[in-house]
Coordinates of N, CA and C in Angstrom, one line a residue:
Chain H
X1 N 10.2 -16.1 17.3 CA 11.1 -15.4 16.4 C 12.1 -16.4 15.8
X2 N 12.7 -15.7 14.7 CA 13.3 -17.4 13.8 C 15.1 -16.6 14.5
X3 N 15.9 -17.9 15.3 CA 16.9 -18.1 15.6 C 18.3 -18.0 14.6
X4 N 19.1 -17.2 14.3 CA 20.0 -17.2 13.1 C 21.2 -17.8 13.8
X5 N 22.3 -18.6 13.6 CA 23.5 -19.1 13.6 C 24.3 -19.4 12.9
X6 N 25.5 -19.2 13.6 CA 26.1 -18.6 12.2 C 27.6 -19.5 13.0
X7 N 28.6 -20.1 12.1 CA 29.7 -20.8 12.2 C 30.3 -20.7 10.9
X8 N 32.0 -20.6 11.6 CA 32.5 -20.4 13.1 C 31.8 -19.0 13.6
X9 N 32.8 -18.6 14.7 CA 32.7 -17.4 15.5 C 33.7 -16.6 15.2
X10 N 34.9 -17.2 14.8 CA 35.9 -16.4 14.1 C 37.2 -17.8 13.1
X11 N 37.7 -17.0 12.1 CA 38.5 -17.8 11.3 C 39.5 -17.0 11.0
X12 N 40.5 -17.8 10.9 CA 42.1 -16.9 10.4 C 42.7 -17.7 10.0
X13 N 42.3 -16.4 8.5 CA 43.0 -17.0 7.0 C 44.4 -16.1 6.5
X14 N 44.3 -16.4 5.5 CA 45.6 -15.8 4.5 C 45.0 -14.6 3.5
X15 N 45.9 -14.1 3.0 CA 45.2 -13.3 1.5 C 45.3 -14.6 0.5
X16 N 44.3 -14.5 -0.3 CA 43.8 -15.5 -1.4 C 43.9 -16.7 -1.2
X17 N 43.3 -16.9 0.2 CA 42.5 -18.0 1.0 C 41.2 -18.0 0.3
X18 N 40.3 -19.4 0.5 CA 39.0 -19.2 0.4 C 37.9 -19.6 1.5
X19 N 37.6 -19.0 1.9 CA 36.9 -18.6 3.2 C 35.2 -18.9 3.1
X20 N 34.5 -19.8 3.8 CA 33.4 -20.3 3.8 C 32.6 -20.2 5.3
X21 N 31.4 -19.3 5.0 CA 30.7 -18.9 6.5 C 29.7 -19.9 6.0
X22 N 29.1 -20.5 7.5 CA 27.6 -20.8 7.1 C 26.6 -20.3 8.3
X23 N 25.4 -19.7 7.5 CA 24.1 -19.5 8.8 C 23.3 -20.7 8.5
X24 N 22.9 -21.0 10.0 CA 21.6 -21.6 9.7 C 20.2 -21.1 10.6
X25 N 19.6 -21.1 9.9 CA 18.1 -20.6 10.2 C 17.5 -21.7 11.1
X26 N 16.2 -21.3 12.2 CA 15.8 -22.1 12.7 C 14.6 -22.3 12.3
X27 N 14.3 -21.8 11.2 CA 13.1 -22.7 10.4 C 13.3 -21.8 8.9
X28 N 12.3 -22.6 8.1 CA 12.4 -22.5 6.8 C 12.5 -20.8 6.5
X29 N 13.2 -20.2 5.9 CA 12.9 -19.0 5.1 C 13.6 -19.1 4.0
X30 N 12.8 -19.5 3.0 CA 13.2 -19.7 1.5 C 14.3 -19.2 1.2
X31 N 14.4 -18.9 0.8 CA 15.9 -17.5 0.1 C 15.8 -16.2 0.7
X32 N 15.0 -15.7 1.7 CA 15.2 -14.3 2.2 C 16.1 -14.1 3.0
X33 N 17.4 -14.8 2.6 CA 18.8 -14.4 3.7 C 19.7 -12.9 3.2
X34 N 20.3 -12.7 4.0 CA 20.9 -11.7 3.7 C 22.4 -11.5 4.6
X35 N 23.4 -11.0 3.7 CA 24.3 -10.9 4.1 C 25.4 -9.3 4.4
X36 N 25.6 -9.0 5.6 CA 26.4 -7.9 5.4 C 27.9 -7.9 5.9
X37 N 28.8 -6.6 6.2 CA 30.3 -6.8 6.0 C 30.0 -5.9 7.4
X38 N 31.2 -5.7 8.0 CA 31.3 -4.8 9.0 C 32.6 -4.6 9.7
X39 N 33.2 -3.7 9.1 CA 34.5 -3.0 9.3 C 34.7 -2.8 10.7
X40 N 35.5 -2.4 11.9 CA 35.9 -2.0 12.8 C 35.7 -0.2 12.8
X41 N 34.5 0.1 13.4 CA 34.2 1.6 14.1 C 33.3 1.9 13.0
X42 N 32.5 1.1 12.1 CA 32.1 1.5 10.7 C 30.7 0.7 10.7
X43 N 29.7 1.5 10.3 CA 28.3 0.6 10.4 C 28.3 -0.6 8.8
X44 N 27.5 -1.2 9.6 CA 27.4 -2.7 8.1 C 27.2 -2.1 6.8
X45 N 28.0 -3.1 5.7 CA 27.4 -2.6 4.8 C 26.5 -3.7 4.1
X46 N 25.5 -3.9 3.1 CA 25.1 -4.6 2.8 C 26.0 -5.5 1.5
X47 N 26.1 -6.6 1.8 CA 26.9 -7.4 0.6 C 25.7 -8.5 -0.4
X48 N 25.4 -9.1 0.1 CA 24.4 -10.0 -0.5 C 22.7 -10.1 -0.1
X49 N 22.0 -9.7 -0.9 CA 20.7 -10.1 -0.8 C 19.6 -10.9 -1.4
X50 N 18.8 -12.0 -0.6 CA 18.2 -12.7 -1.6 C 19.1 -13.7 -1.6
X51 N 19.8 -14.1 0.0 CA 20.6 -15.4 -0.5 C 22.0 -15.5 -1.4
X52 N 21.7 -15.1 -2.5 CA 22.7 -14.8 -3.6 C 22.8 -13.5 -4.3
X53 N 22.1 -12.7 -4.5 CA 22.1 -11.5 -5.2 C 22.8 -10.4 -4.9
X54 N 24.5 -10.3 -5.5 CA 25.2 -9.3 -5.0 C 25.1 -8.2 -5.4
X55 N 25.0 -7.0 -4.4 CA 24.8 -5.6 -3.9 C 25.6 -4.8 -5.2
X56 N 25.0 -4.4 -5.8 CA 26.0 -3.4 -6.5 C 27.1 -3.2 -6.7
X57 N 28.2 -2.8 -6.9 CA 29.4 -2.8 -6.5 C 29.8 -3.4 -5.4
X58 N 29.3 -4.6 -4.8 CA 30.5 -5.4 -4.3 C 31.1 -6.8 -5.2
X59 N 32.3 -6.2 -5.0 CA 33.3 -7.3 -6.0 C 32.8 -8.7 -6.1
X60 N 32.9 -9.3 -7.0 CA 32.4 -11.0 -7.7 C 33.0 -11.8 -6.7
X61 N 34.0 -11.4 -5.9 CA 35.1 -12.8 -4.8 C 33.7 -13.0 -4.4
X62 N 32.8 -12.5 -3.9 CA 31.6 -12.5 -3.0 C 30.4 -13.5 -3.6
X63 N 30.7 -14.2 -3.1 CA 29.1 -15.3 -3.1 C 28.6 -15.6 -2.1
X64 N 27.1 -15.6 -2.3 CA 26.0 -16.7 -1.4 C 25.2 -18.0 -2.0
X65 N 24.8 -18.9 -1.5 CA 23.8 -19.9 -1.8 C 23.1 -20.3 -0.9
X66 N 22.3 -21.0 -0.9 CA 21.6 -21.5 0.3 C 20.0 -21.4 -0.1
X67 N 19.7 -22.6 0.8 CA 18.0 -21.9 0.6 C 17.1 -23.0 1.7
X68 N 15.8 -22.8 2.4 CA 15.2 -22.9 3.4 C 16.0 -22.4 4.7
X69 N 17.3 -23.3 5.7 CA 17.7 -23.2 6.5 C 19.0 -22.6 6.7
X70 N 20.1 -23.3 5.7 CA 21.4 -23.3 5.2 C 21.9 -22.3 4.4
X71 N 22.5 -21.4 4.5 CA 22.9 -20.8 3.5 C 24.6 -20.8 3.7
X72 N 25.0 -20.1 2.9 CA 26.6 -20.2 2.9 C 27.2 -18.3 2.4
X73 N 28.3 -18.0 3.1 CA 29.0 -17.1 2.3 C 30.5 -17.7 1.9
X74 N 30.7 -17.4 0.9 CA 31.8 -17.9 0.0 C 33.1 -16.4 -0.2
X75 N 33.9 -16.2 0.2 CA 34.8 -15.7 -0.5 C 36.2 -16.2 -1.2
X76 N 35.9 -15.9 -2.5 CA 36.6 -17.0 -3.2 C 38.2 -16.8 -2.9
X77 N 38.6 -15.6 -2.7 CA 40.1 -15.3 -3.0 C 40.4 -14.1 -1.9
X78 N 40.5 -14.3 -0.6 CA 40.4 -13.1 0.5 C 41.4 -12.6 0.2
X79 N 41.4 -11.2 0.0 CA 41.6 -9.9 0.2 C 42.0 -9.2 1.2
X80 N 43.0 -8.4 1.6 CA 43.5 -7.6 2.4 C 41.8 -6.6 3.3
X81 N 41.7 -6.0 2.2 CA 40.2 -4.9 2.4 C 39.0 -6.0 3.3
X82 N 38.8 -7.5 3.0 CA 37.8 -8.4 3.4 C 38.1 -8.9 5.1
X83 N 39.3 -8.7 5.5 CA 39.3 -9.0 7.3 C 38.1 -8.2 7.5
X84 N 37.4 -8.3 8.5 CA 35.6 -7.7 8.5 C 35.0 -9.0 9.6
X85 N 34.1 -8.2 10.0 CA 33.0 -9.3 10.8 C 32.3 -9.3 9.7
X86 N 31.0 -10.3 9.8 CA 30.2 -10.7 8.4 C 29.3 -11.4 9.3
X87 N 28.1 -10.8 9.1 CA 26.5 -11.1 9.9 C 25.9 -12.0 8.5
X88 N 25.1 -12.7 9.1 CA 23.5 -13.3 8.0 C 22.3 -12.6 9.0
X89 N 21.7 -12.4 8.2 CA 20.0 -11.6 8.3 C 18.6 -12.1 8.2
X90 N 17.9 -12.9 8.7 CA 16.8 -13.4 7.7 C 15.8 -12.2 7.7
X91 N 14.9 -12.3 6.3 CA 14.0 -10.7 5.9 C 13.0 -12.2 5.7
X92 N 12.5 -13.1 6.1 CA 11.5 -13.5 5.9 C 10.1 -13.6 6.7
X93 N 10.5 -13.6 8.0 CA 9.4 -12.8 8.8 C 9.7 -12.2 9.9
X94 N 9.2 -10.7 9.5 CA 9.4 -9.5 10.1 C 8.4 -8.9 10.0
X95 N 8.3 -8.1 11.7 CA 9.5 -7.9 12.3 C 9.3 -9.0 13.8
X96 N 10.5 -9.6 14.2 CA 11.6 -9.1 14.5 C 12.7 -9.7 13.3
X97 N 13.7 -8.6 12.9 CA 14.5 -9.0 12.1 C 15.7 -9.5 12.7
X98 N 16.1 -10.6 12.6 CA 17.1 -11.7 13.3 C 18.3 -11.6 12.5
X99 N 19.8 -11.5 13.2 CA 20.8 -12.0 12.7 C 21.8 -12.3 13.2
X100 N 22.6 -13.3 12.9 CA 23.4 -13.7 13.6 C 24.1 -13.2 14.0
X101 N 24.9 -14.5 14.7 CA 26.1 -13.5 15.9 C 27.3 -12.9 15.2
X102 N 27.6 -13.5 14.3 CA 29.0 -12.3 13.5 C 29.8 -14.2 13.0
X103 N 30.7 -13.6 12.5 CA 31.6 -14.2 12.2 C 33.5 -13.2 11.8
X104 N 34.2 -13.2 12.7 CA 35.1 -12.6 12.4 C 36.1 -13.4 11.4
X105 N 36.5 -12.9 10.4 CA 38.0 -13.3 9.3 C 38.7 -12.1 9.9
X106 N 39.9 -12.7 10.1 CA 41.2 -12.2 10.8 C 42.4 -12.9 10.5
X107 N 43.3 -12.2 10.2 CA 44.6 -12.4 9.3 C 45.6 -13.5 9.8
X108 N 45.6 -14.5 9.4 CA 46.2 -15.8 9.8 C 47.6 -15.1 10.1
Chain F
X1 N 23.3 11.7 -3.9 CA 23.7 10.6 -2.5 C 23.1 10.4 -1.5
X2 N 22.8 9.3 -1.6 CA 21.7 8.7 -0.2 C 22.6 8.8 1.2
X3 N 21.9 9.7 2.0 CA 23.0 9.3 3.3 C 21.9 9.8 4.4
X4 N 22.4 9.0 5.6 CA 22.1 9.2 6.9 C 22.7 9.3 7.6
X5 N 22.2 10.2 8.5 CA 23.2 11.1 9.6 C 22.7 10.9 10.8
X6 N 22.9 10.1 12.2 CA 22.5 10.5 13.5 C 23.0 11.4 14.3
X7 N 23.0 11.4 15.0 CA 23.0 12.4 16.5 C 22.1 12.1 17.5
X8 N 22.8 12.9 18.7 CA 22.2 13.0 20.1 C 22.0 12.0 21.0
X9 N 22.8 11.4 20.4 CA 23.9 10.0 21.7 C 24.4 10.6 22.7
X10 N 24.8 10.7 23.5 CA 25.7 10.6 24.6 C 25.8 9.9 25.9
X11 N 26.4 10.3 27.4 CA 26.2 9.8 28.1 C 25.0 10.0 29.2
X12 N 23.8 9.4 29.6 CA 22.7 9.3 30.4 C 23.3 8.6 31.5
X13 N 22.4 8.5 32.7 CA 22.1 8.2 33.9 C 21.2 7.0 33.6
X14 N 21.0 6.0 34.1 CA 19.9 4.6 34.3 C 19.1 5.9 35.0
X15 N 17.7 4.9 34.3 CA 16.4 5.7 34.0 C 16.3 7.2 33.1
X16 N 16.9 7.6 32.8 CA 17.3 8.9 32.0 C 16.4 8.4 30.9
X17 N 16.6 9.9 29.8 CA 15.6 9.8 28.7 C 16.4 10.3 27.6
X18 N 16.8 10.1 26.4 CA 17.5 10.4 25.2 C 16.6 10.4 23.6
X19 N 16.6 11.3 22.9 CA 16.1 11.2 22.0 C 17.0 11.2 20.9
X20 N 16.9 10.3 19.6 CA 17.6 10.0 18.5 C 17.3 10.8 17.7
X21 N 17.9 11.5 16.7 CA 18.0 11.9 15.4 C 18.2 11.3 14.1
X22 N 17.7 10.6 13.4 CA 18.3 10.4 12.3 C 18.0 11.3 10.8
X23 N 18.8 11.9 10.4 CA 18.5 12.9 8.8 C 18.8 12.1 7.9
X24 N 17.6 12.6 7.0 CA 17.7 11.5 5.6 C 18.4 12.5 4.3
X25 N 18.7 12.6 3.6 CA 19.1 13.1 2.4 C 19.3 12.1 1.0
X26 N 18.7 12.6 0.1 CA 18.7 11.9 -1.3 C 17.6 10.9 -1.6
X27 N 16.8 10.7 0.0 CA 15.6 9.7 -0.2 C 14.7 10.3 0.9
X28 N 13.3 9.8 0.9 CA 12.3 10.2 1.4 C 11.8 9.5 2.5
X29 N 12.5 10.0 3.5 CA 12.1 8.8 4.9 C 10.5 8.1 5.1
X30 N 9.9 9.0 4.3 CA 8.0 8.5 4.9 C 8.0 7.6 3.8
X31 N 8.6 7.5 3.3 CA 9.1 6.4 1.5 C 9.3 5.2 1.5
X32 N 10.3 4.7 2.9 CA 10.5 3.5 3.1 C 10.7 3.7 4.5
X33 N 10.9 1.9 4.6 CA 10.9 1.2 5.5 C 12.5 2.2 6.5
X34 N 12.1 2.2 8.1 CA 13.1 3.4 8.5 C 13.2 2.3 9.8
X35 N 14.5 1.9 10.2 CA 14.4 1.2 11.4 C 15.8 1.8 12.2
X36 N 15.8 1.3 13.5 CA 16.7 1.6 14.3 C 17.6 -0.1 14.6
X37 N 18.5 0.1 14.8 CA 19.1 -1.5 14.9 C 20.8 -1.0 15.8
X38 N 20.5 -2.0 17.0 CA 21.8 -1.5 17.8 C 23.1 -2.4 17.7
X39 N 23.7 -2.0 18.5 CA 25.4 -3.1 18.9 C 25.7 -2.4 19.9
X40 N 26.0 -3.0 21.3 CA 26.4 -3.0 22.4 C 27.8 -3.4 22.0
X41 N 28.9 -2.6 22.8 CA 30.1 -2.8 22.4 C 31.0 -3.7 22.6
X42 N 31.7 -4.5 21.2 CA 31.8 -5.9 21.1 C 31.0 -6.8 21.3
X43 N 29.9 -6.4 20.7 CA 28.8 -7.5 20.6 C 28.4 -7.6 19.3
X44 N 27.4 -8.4 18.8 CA 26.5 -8.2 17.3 C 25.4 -7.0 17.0
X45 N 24.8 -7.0 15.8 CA 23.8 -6.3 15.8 C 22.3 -7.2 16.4
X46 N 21.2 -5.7 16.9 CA 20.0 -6.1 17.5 C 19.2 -5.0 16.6
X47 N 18.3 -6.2 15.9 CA 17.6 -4.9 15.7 C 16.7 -4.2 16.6
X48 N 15.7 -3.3 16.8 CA 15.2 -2.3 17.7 C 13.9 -1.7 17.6
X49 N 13.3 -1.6 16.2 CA 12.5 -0.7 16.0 C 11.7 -0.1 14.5
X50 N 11.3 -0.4 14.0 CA 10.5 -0.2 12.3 C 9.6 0.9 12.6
X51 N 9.6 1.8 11.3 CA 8.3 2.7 11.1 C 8.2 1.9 9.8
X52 N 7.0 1.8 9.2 CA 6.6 1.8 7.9 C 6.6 2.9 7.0
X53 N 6.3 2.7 5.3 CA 6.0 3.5 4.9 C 4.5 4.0 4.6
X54 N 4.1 4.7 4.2 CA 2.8 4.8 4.4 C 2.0 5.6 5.6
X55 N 1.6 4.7 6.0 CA 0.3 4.7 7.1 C 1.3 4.8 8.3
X56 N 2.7 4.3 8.5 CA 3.5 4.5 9.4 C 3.3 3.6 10.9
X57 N 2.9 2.3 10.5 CA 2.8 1.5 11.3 C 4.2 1.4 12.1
X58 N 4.1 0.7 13.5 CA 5.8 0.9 14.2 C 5.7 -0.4 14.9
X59 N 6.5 -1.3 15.1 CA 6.9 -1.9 15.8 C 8.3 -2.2 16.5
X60 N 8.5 -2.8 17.4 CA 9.9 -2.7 18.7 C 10.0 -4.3 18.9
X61 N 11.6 -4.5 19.4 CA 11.5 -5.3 19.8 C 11.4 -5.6 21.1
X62 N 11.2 -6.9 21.7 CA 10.9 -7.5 23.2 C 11.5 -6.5 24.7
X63 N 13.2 -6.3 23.9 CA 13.6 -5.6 24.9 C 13.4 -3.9 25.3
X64 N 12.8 -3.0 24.1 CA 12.9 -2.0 24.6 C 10.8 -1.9 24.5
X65 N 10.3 -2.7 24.0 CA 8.6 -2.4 23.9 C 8.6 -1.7 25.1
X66 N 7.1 -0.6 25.3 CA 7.3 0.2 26.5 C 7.9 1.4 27.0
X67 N 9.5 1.4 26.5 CA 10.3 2.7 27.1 C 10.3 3.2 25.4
X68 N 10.6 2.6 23.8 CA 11.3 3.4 23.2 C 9.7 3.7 22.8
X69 N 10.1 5.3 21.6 CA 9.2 5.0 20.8 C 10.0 5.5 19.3
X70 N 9.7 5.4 18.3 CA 10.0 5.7 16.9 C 8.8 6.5 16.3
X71 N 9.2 7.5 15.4 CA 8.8 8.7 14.7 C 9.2 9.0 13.6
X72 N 8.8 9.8 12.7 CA 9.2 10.5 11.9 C 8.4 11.6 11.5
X73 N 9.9 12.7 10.9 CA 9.0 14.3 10.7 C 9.4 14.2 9.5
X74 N 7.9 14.6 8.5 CA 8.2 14.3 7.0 C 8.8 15.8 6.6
X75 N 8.2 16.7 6.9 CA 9.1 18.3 6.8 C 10.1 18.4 7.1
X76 N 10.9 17.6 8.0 CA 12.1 17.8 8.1 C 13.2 16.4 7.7
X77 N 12.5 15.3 7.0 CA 12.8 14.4 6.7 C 13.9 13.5 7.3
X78 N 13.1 13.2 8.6 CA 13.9 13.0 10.0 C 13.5 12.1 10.8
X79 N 14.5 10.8 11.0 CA 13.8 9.6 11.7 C 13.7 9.8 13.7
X80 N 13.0 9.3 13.9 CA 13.7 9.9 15.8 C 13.6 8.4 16.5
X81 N 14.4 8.8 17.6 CA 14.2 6.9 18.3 C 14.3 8.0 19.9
X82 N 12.7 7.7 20.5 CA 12.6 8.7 21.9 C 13.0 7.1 22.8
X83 N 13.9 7.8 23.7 CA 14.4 6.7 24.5 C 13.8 6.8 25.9
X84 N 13.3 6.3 26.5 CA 12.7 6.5 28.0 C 13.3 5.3 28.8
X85 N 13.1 5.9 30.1 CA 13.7 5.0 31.1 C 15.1 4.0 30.9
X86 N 16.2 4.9 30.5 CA 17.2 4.1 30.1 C 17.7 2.8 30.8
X87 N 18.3 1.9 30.6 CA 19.0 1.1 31.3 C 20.5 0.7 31.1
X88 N 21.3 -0.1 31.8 CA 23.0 0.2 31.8 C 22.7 -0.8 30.1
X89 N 22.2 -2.0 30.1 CA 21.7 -2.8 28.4 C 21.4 -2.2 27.7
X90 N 21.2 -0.8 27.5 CA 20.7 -0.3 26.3 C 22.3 0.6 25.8
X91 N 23.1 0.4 26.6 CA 24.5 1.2 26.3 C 24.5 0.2 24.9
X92 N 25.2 0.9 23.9 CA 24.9 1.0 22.5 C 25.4 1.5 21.4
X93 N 25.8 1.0 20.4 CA 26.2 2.4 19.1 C 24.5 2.2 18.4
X94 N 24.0 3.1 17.9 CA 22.7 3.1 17.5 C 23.0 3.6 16.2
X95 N 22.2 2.7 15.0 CA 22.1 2.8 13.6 C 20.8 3.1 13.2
X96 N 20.7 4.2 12.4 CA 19.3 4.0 11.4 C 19.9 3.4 10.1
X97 N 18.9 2.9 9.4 CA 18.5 2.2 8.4 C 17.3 1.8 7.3
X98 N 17.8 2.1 6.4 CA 16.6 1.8 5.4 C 16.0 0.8 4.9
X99 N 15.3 0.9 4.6 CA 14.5 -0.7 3.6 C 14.7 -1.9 4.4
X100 N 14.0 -2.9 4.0 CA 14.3 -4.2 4.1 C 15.0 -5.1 2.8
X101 N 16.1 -5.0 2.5 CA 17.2 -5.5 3.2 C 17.8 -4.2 3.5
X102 N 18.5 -4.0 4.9 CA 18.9 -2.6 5.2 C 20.0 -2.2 4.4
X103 N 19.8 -0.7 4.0 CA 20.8 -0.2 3.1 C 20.1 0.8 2.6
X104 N 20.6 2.0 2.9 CA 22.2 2.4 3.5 C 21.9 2.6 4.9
X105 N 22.7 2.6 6.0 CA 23.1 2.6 6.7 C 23.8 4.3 7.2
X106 N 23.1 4.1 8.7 CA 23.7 5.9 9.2 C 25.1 5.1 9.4
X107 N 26.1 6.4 10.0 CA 27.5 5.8 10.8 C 27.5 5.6 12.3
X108 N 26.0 6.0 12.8 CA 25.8 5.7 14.0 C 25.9 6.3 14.7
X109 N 25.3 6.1 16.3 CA 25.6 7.4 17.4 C 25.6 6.7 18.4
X110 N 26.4 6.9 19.2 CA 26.8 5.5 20.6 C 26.1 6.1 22.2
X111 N 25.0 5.5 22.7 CA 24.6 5.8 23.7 C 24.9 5.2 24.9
X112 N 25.5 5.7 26.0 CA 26.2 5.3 27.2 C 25.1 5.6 28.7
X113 N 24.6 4.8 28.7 CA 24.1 4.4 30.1 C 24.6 4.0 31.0
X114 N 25.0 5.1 31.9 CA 26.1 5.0 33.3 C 25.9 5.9 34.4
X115 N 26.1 5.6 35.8 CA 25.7 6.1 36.7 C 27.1 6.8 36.7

């Protein structure tokens, strides 16, 4: 099964901080990372797929890059609404679908 | 509106048996990809369990292969996650979910295995 890791474990920022997660994969999966949000008492929601490809209506602050091992989540300008745990996913081979352990942003 | 609804969480006994509900609305569960995926409390997510679409292939993960199984009833357009032989590790909020990349998401139903 491919190993997801994810750093830090938690960060405490500001509002219109810019806030930088990274996963790393324990082996290659091209660009099939994925990223979700996850509120307190509230199931995930999906934010980025495809590494980079954001979800519908989730706001532009929101970026990803990355590709084989490394990926990154980027939020450019944190937001009040963005304190959240925030998982990476890999969809490249499944099943088992792996994801990391969380990363909590929490209010400096 | 796409949404999913669980039920039939509560609290079991170690070794006990629980069956999941999940209702689909706005989309066709035998359509896509239908998985179960947990979180033990203050922990991360695990996933748990896939039906396919189609032919309805199923696969589990390591920890529950053996006790769970996963289903679906297309007439009632309804995912199920049959729980057998519970254990205190399987205490849980329990998610259904769609597709690969998952989305949308139930709001979940929290199963408590406790003597």
């Amino acid at each position: 099964d491919i190993q997801m890791t994810q750093s830090p474990s938690s960060v405490s920022a500001s509002v219109g901080d810019r806030v930088t997660i990274t996963c790393r994969a324990s082996q290659d999966i091209s660009r099939w990372l994925v990223w979700y949000q996850q509120k307190p008492g509230k199931a995930p929601k999906l934010l980025i797929y495809a590494a980079s490809s954001l979800q519908s209506g989730v706001p532009s602050r929101f970026s990803g890059s990355g590709s084989g091992t490394d990926f990154t989540l980027t939020i450019s300008s944190l937001q009040p609404e963005d304190f959240a745990t925030y998982y990476c996913q890999q969809a490249n081979s499944f099943p088992p679908w792996t994801f990391g352990q969380g990363t909590k942003v929490e209010i400096k | 509106e796409v949404q999913l609804v669980e039920s039939g969480g509560g609290v079991i006994q170690p070794g006990g048996s629980l069956r999941l509900s999940c209702a689909a609305s706005g989309f066709t569960v035998s359509s896509n990809y239908m998985s179960w995926v947990r979180q033990a409390p203050g922990k991360g997510l695990e996933w748990v369990s896939v039906i396919y679409s189609g032919g309805g292939s199923t696969y589990y993960a390591d920890s529950v292969k053996g006790r769970f199984t996963i289903s679906r009833d297309t007439s009632k357009n309804t995912l199920y996650l049959q729980m057998n032989s519970l254990r205190a590790e399987d205490t849980a909020v329990y998610y259904c979910a769609a597709n690969s990349p998952f989305d949308p998401w139930g709001q979940g139903t929290l199963v408590t295995v406790s003597s």
